[in-house]
Tab-separated table of C-alpha atoms in Angstrom:
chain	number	residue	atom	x	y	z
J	203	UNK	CA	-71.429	-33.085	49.866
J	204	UNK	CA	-70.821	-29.630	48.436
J	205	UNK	CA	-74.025	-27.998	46.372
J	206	UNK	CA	-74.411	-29.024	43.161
J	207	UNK	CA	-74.915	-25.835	40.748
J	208	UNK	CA	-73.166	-26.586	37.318
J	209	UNK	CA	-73.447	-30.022	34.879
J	210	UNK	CA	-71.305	-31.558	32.406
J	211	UNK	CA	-72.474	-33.035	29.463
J	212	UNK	CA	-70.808	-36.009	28.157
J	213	UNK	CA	-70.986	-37.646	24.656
J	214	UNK	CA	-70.637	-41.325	23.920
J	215	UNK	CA	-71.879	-42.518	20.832
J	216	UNK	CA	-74.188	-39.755	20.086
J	217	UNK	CA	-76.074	-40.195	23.214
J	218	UNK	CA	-75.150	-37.528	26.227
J	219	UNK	CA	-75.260	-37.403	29.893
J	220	UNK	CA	-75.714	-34.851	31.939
J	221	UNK	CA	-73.056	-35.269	35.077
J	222	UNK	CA	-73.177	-33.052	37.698
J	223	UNK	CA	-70.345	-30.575	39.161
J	224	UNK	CA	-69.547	-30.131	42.940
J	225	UNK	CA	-67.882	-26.698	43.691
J	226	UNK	CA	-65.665	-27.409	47.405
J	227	UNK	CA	-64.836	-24.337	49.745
J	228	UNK	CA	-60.998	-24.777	48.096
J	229	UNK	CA	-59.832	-26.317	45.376
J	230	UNK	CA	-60.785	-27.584	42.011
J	231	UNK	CA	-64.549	-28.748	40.912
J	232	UNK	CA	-65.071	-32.264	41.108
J	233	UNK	CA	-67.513	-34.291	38.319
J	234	UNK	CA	-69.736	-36.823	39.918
J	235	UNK	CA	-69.693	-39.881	37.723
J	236	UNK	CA	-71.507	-41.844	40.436
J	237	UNK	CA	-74.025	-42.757	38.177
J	238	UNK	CA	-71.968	-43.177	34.994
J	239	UNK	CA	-71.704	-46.702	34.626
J	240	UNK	CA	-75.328	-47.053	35.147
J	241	UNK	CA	-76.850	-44.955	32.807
J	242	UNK	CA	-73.632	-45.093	29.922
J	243	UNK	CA	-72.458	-48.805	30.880
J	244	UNK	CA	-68.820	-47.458	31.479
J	245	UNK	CA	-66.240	-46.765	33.689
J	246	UNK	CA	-63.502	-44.317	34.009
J	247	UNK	CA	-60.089	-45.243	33.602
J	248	UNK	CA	-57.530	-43.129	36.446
J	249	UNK	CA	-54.261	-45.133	37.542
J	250	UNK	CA	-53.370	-44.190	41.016
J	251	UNK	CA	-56.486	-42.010	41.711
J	252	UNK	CA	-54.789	-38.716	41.181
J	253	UNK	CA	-57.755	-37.020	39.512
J	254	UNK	CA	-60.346	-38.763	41.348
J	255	UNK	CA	-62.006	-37.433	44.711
J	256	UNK	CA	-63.011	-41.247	46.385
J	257	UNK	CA	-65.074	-39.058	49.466
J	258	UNK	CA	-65.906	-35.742	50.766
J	259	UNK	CA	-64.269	-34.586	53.916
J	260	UNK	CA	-63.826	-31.178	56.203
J	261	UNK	CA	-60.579	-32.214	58.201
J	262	UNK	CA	-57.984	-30.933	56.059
J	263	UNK	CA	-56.990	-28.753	52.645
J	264	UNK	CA	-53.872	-28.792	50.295
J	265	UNK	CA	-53.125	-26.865	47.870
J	266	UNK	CA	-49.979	-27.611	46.364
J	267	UNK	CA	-49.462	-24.921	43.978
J	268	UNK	CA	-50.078	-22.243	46.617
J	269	UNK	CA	-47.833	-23.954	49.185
J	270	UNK	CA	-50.838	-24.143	51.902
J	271	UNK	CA	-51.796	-26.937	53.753
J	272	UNK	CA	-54.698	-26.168	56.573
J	273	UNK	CA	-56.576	-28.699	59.408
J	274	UNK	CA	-60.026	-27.886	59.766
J	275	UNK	CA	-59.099	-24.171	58.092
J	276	UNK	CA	-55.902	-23.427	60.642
J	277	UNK	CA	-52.792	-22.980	58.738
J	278	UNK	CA	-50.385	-26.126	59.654
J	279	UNK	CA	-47.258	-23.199	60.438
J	280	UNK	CA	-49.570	-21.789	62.919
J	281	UNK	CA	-50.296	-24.801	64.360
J	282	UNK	CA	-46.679	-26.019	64.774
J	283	UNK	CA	-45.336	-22.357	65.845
J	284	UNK	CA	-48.365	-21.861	68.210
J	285	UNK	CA	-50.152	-25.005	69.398
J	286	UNK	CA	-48.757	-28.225	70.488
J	287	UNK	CA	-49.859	-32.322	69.348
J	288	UNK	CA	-52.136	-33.293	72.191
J	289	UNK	CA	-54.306	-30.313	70.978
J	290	UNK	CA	-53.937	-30.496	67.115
J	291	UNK	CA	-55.067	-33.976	67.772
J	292	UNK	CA	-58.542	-32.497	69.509
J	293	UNK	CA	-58.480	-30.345	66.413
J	294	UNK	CA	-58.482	-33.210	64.180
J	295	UNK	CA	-60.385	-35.349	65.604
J	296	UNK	CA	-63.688	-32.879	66.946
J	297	UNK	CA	-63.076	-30.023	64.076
J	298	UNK	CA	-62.667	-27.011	66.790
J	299	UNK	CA	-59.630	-26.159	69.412
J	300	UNK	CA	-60.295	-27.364	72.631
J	301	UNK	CA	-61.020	-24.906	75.549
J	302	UNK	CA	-59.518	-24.846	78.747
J	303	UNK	CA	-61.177	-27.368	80.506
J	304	UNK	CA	-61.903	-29.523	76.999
J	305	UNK	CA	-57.808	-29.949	76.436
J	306	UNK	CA	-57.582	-30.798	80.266
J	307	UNK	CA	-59.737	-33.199	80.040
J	308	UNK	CA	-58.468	-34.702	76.559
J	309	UNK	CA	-54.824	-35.104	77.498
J	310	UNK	CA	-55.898	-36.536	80.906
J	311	UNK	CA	-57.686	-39.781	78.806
J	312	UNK	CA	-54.566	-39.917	76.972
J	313	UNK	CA	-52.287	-39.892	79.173
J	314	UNK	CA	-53.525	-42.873	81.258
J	315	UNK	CA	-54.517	-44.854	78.655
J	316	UNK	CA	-50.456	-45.044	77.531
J	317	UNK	CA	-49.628	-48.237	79.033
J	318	UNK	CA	-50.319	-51.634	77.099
J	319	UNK	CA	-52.034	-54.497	78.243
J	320	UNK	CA	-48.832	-56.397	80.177
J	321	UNK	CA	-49.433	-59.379	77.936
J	322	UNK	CA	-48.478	-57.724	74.776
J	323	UNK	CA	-44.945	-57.514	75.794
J	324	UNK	CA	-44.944	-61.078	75.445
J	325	UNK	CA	-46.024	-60.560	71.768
J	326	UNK	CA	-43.208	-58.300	71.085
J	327	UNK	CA	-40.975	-61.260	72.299
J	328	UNK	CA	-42.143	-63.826	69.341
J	329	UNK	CA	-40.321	-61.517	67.184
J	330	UNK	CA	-36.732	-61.822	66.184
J	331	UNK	CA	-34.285	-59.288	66.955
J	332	UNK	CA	-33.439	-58.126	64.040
J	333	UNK	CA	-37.233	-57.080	62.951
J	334	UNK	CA	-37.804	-53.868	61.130
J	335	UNK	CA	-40.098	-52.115	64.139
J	336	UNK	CA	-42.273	-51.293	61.143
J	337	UNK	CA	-43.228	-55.085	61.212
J	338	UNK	CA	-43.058	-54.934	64.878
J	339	UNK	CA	-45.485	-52.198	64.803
J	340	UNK	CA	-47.736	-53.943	61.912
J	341	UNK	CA	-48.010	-56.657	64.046
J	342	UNK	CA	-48.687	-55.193	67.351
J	343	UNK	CA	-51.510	-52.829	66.194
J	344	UNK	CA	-53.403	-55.276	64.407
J	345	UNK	CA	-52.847	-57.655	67.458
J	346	UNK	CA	-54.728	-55.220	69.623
J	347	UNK	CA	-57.976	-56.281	68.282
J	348	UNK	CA	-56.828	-59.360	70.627
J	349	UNK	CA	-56.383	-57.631	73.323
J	350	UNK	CA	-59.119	-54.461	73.372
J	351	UNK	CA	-62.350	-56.489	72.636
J	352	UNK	CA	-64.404	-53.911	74.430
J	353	UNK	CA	-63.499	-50.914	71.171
J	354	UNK	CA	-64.024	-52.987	68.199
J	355	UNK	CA	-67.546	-52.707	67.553
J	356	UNK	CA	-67.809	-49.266	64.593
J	357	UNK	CA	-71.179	-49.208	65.624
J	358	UNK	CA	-70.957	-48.177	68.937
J	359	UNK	CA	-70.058	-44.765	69.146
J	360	UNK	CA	-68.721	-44.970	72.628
J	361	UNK	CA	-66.243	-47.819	71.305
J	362	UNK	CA	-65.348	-45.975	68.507
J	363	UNK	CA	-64.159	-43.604	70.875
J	364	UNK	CA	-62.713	-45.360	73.605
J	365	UNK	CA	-60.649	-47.311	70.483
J	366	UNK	CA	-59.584	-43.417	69.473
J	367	UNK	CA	-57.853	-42.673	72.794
J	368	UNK	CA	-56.478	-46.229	73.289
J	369	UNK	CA	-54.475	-46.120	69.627
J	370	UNK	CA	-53.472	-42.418	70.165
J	371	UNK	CA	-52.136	-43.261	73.500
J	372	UNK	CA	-50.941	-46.210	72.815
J	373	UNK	CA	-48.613	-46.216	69.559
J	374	UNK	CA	-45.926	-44.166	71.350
J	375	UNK	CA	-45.361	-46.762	73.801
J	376	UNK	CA	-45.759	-49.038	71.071
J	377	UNK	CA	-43.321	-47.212	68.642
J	378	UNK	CA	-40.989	-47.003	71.659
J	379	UNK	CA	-40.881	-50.752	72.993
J	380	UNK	CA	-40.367	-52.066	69.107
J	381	UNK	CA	-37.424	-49.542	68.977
J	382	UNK	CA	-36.576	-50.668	72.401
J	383	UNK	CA	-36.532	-54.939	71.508
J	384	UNK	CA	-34.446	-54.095	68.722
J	385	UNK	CA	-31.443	-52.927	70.081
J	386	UNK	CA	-31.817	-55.222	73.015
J	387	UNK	CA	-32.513	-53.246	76.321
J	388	UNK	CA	-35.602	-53.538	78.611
J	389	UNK	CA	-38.792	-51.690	77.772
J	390	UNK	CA	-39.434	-48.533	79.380
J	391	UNK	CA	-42.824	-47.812	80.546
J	392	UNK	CA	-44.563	-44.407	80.372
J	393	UNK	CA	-45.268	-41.646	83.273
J	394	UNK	CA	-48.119	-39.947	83.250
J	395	UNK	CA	-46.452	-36.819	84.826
J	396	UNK	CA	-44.496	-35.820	81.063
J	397	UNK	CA	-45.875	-34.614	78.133
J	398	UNK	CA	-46.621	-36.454	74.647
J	399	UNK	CA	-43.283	-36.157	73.370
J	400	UNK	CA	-41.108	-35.959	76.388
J	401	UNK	CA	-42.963	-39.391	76.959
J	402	UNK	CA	-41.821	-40.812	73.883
J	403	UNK	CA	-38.572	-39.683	73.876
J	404	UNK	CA	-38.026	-41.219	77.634
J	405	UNK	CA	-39.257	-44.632	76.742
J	406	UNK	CA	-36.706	-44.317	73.576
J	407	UNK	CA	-33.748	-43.438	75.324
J	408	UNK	CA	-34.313	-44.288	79.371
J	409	UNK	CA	-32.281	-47.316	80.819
J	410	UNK	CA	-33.468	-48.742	84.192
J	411	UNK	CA	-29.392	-48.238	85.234
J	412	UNK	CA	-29.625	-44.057	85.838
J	413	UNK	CA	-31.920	-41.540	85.389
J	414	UNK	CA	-33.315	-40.010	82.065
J	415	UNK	CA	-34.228	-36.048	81.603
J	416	UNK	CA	-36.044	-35.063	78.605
J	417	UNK	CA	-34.325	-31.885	77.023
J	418	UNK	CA	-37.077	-29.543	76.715
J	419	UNK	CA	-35.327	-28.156	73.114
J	420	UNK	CA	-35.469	-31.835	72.032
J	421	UNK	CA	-39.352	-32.281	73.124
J	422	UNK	CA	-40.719	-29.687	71.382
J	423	UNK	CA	-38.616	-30.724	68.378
J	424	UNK	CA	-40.119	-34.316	68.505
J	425	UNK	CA	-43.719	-32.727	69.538
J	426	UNK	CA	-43.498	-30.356	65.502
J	427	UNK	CA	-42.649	-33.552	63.844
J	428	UNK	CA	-46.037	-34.778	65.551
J	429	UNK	CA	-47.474	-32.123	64.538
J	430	UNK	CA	-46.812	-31.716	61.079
J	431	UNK	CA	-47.301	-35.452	60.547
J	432	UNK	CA	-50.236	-35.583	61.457
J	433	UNK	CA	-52.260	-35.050	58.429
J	434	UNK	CA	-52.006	-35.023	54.752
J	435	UNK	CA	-55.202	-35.472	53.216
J	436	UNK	CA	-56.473	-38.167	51.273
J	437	UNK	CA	-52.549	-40.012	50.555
J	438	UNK	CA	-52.136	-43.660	50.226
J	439	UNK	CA	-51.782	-44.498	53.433
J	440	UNK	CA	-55.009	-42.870	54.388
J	441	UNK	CA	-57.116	-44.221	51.405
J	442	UNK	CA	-55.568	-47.679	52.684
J	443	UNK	CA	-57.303	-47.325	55.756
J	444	UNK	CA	-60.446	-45.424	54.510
J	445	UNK	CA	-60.265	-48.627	52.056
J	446	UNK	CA	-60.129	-51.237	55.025
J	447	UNK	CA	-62.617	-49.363	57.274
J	448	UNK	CA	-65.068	-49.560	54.361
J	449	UNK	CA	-65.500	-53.009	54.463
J	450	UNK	CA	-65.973	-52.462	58.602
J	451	UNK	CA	-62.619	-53.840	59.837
J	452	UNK	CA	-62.429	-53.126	63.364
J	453	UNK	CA	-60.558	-49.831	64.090
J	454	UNK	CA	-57.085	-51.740	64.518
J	455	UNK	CA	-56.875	-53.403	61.748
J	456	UNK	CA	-57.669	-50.211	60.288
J	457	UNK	CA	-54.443	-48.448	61.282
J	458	UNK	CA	-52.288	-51.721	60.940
J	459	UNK	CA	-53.286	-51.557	57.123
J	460	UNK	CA	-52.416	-48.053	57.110
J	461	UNK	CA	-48.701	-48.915	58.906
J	462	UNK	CA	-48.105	-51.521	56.239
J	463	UNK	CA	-48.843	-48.377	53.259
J	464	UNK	CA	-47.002	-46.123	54.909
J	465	UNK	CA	-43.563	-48.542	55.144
J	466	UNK	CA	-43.885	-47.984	51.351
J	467	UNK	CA	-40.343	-46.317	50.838
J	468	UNK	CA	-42.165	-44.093	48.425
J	469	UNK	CA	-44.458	-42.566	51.008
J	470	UNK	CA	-43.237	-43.260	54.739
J	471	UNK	CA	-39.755	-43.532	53.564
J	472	UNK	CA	-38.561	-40.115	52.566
J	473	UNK	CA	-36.813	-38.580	55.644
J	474	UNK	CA	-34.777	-41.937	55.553
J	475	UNK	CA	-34.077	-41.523	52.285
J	476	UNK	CA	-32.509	-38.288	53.157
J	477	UNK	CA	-30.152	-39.775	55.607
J	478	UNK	CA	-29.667	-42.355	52.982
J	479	UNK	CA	-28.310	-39.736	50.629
J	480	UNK	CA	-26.720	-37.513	52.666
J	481	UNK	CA	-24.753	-41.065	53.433
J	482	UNK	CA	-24.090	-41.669	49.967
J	483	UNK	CA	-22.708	-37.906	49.570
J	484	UNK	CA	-20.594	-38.696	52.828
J	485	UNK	CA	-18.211	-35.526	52.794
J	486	UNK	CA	-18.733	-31.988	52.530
J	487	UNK	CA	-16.150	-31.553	49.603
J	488	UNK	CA	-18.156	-34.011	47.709
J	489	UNK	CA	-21.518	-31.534	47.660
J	490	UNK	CA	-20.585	-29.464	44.293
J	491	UNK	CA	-20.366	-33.209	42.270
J	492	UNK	CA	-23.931	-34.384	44.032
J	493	UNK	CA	-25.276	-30.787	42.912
J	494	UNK	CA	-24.203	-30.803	39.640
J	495	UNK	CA	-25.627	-34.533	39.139
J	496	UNK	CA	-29.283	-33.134	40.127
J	497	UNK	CA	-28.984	-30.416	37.823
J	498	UNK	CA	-27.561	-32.511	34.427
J	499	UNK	CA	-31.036	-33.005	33.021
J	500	UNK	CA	-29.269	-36.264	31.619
J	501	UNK	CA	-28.764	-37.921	34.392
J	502	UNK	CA	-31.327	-39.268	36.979
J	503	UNK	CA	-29.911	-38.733	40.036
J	504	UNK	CA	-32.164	-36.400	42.458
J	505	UNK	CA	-31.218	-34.673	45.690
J	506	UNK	CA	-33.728	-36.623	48.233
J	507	UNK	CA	-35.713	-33.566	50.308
J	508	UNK	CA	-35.554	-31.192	47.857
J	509	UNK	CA	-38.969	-30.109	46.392
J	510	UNK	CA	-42.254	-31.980	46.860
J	511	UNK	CA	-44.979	-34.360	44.580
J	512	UNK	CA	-47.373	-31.947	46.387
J	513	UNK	CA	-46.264	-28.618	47.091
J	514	UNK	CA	-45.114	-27.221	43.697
J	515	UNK	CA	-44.034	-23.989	45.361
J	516	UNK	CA	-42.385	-24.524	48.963
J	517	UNK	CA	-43.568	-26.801	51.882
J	518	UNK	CA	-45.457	-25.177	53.939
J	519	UNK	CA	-44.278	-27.369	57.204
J	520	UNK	CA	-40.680	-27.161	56.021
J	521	UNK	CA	-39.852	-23.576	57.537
J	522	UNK	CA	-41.141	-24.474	61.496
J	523	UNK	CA	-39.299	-27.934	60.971
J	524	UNK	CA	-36.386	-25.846	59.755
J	525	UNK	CA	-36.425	-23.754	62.642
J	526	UNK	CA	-36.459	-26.714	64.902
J	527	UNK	CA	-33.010	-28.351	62.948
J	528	UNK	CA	-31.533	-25.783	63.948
J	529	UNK	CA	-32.102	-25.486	67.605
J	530	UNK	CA	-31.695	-29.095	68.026
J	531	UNK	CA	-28.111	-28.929	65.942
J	532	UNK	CA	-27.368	-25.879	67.880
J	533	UNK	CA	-27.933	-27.780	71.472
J	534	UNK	CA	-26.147	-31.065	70.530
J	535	UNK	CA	-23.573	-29.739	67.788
J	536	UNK	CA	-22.327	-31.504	64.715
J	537	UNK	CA	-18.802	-31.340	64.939
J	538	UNK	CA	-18.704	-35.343	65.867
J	539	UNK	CA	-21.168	-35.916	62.893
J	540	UNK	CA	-20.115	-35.974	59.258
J	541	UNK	CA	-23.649	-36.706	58.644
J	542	UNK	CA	-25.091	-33.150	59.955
J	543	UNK	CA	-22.448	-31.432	58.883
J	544	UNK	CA	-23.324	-32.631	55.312
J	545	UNK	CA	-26.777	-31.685	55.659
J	546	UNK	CA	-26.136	-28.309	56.682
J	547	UNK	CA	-24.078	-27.257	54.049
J	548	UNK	CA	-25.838	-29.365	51.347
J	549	UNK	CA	-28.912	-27.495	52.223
J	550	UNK	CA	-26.562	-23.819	52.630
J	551	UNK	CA	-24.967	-24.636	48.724
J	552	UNK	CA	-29.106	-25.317	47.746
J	553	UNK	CA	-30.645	-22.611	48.673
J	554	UNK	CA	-27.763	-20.449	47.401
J	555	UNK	CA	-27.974	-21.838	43.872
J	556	UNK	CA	-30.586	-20.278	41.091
J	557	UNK	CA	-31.278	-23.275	39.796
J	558	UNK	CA	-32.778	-24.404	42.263
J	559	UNK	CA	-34.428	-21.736	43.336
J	560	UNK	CA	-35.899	-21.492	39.626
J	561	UNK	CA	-36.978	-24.985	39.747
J	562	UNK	CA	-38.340	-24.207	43.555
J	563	UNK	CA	-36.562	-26.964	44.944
J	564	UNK	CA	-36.587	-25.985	48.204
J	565	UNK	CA	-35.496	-28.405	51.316
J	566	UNK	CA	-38.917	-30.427	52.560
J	567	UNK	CA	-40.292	-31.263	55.961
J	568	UNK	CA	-38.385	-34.898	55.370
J	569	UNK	CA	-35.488	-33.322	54.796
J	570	UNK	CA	-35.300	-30.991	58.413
J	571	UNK	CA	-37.293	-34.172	60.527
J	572	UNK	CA	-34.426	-36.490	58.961
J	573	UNK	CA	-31.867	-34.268	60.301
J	574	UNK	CA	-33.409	-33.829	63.890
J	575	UNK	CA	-33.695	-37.663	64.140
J	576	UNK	CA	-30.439	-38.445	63.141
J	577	UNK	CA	-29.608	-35.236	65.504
J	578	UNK	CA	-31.350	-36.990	68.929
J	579	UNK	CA	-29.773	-40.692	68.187
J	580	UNK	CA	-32.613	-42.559	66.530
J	581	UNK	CA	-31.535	-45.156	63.506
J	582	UNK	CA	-32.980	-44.782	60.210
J	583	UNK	CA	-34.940	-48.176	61.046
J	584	UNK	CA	-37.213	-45.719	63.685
J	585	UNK	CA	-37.857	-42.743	61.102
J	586	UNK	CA	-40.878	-44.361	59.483
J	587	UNK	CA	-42.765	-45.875	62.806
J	588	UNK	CA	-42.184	-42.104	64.318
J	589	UNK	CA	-44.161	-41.093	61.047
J	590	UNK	CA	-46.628	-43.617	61.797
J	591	UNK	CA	-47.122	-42.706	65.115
J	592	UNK	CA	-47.717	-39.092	64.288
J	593	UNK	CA	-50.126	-40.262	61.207
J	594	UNK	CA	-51.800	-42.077	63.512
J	595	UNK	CA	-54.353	-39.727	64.804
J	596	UNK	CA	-55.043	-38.263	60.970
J	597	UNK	CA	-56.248	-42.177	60.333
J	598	UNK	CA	-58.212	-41.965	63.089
J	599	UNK	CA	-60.173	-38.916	62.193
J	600	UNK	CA	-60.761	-39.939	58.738
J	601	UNK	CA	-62.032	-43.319	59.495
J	602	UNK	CA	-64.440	-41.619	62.589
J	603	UNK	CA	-65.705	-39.265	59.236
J	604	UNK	CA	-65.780	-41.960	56.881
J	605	UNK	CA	-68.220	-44.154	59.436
J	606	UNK	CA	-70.208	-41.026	60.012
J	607	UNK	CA	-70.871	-40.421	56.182
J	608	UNK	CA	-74.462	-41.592	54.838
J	609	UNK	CA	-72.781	-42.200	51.393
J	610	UNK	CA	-70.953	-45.012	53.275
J	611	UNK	CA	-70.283	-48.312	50.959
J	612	UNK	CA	-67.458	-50.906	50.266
J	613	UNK	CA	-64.536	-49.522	48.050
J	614	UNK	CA	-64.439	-51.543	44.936
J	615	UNK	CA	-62.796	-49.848	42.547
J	616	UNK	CA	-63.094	-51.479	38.953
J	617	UNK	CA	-60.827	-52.167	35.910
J	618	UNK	CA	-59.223	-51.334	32.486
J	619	UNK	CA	-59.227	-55.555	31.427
J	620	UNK	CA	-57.275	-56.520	29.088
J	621	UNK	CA	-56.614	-60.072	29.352
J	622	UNK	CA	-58.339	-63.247	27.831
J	623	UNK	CA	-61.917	-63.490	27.730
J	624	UNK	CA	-63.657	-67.102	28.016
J	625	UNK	CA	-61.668	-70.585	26.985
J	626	UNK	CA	-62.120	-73.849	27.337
J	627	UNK	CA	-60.225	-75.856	29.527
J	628	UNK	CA	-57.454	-78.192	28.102
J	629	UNK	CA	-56.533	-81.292	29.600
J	630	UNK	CA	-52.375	-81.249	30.829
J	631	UNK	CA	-51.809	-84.206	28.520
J	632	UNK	CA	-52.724	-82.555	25.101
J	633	UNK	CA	-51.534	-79.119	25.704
């Protein structure tokens, strides 16, 4: 907890209460109203916790207004320009970059600890066919509690971390094999001589009838949108599982709870929403009437991956994803793809227009990942698992720093009642 140096005073009633002020390294002061109810016998009322800080934490730092978005201090477009997943992951999870010999030895545990238990494939057989892999992917995570009972105790710390590596490994092959049941062909299993992405992208697209090479262009694409999924602070998804590790849920319940948040279409489900409007749009002559609509203040319609809830200014991840859209459009072309050739010149027509340039709508990191994915073949159905496979490891370090924090208890946030209070029972015959 940052050093306390200033206090608030609060009045209620005529009596006051002193509440102390943390100062962070970045952003604003935060009021600690631990002890409120206590001493004043009330609470405070904040729908959707947007001005309340639930914890303390050191992995990563937003600031929306400024555009900057940092893990452990390192800006995220350095990261994705200059580092790679495997070691933003080490970042994340120990707070420094790995030497030499420490990423060696890091992406050697994950690497063999990609294969699932052979069992589970039978799992991913009880469900239908037509399953969302999101529900495959609930499912099969919080199944693994089933299947790893030697990383489920939180109080062992060599547990916790053997549970680390296995769900970091694991949910590409995962992610993969749910993608894989849906559309009917065998699973693919993983190699230990590729790389994190090139992996993924193998067990995606592979068929046991010829052989599969992973375009290097298309791997580091997929290995940025790792990257610059990987954390976002304290977001819904992440409270979920900060929430569910509170209570001391073993770690894979943990991350199934945050899988289930983060199928929300109003978090996990931007990029498809993208796709989804870039659908709607459907030709490039029909742009100008889509771009007027988002700028007649009386009508509601909104260009999906434009601006940000967070990032008033520009999104910070948005130019390195940008740069990858284009190298991946430039190596498999457009020309057989309405839907790219929308998004191109939706987003040329965008940023040519003042208006929104005033309003700083500028194309997102949704926007550019929705357009890659589209770009390498996956369905809409995969955009949000490939989020939560990339989330995965931000989850992971917040519930290893939530279990390490002394202030540790039970989330129970309260309430604004407004119901009934106390009355008597009626029997059903003279109601």
């Amino acid at each position: 907890m940052a050093d306390t140096q200033k206090t608030a005073t609060l009045t209620i009633d005529g009596k006051s209460y002193d509440l102390p002020i943390h100062s962070p390294t970045g952003g604003p002061d935060v009021l600690d109203i631990r002890k409120l109810y206590g001493q004043a016998d009330v609470f405070t009322y904040d729908p959707g916790f947007t001005s309340t800080a639930a914890c303390d934490s050191t992995i990563t730092f937003i600031d929306g207004e400024e555009g900057i978005l940092l893990h452990r201090g390192y800006p995220i477009d350095q990261l994705a320009s200059e580092s790679h997943f495997l070691e933003v992951c080490y970042l994340l999870l120990y707070g420094e970059l790995p030497d030499t010999k420490e990423l060696e030895r890091f992406e050697t545990l994950v690497t063999r600890h990609t294969m699932l238990h052979e069992q589970m494939a039978n799992f991913f057989r009880g469900f239908r066919r037509d399953a969302h892999p999101m529900a495959i992917m609930v499912g099969v995570v919080g199944a693994m509690s089933a299947f790893y009972h030697d990383s489920t105790d939180i109080n062992d710390a060599h547990q916790r971390e053997v549970a680390t590596i296995r769900l970091i490994a694991k949910m590409p092959t995962i992610a993969a094999w749910a993608y894989k049941y849906t559309i009917g062909q065998p699973f693919v299993y993983p190699r230990n001589d590729l790389d994190y992405a090139s992996n993924f992208l193998r067990m995606c697209f592979a068929v046991p009838a010829e052989d599969y090479e992973v375009n290097p262009i298309l791997a580091r694409a997929m290995d940025r949108i790792f990257t610059l999924h990987a954390d976002h602070e304290q977001n819904a998804s992440t409270s979920t599982v900060r929430l569910a590790s509170s209570s001391g849920a073993n770690p894979f319940a943990c991350i199934a709870a945050g899988i289930a948040c983060l199928w929300g279409p109003a978090h996990g489900g931007a990029n498809q929403a993208c796709l989804e409007m870039l659908k709607e749009i459907g030709t490039v002559d029909r742009i100008p009437e889509f771009i007027a609509r988002a700028k007649d203040k009386n009508d509601s319609y909104r260009l999906m991956g434009f601006g940000h809830r967070v990032y008033k200014n520009f999104d910070p991840r948005a130019t390195v994803m940008k740069q990858s859209a284009d190298e991946v459009l430039e190596l498999l072309g457009v020309e057989d793809n309405p839907l790219l050739q929308v998004a191109m010149e939706l987003e040329k027509q965008a940023l040519a227009d003042p208006y929104f340039a005033e309003k700083k709508l500028f194309p997102n990191v949704d926007f550019y990942s929705g357009i890659i994915l589209e770009a390498m073949g996956f369905p809409t159905s995969m955009f949000t698992p490939i989020f939560a496979l990339a989330r995965t490891v931000g989850w992971i370090s917040q519930w290893k720093e939530q279990l390490a924090d002394p202030q540790l208890k039970i989330g129970r946030p309260r309430q604004l009642y407004m119901g009934e209070m106390q009355r008597d029972y009626v029997d059903i015959e003279n109601r």
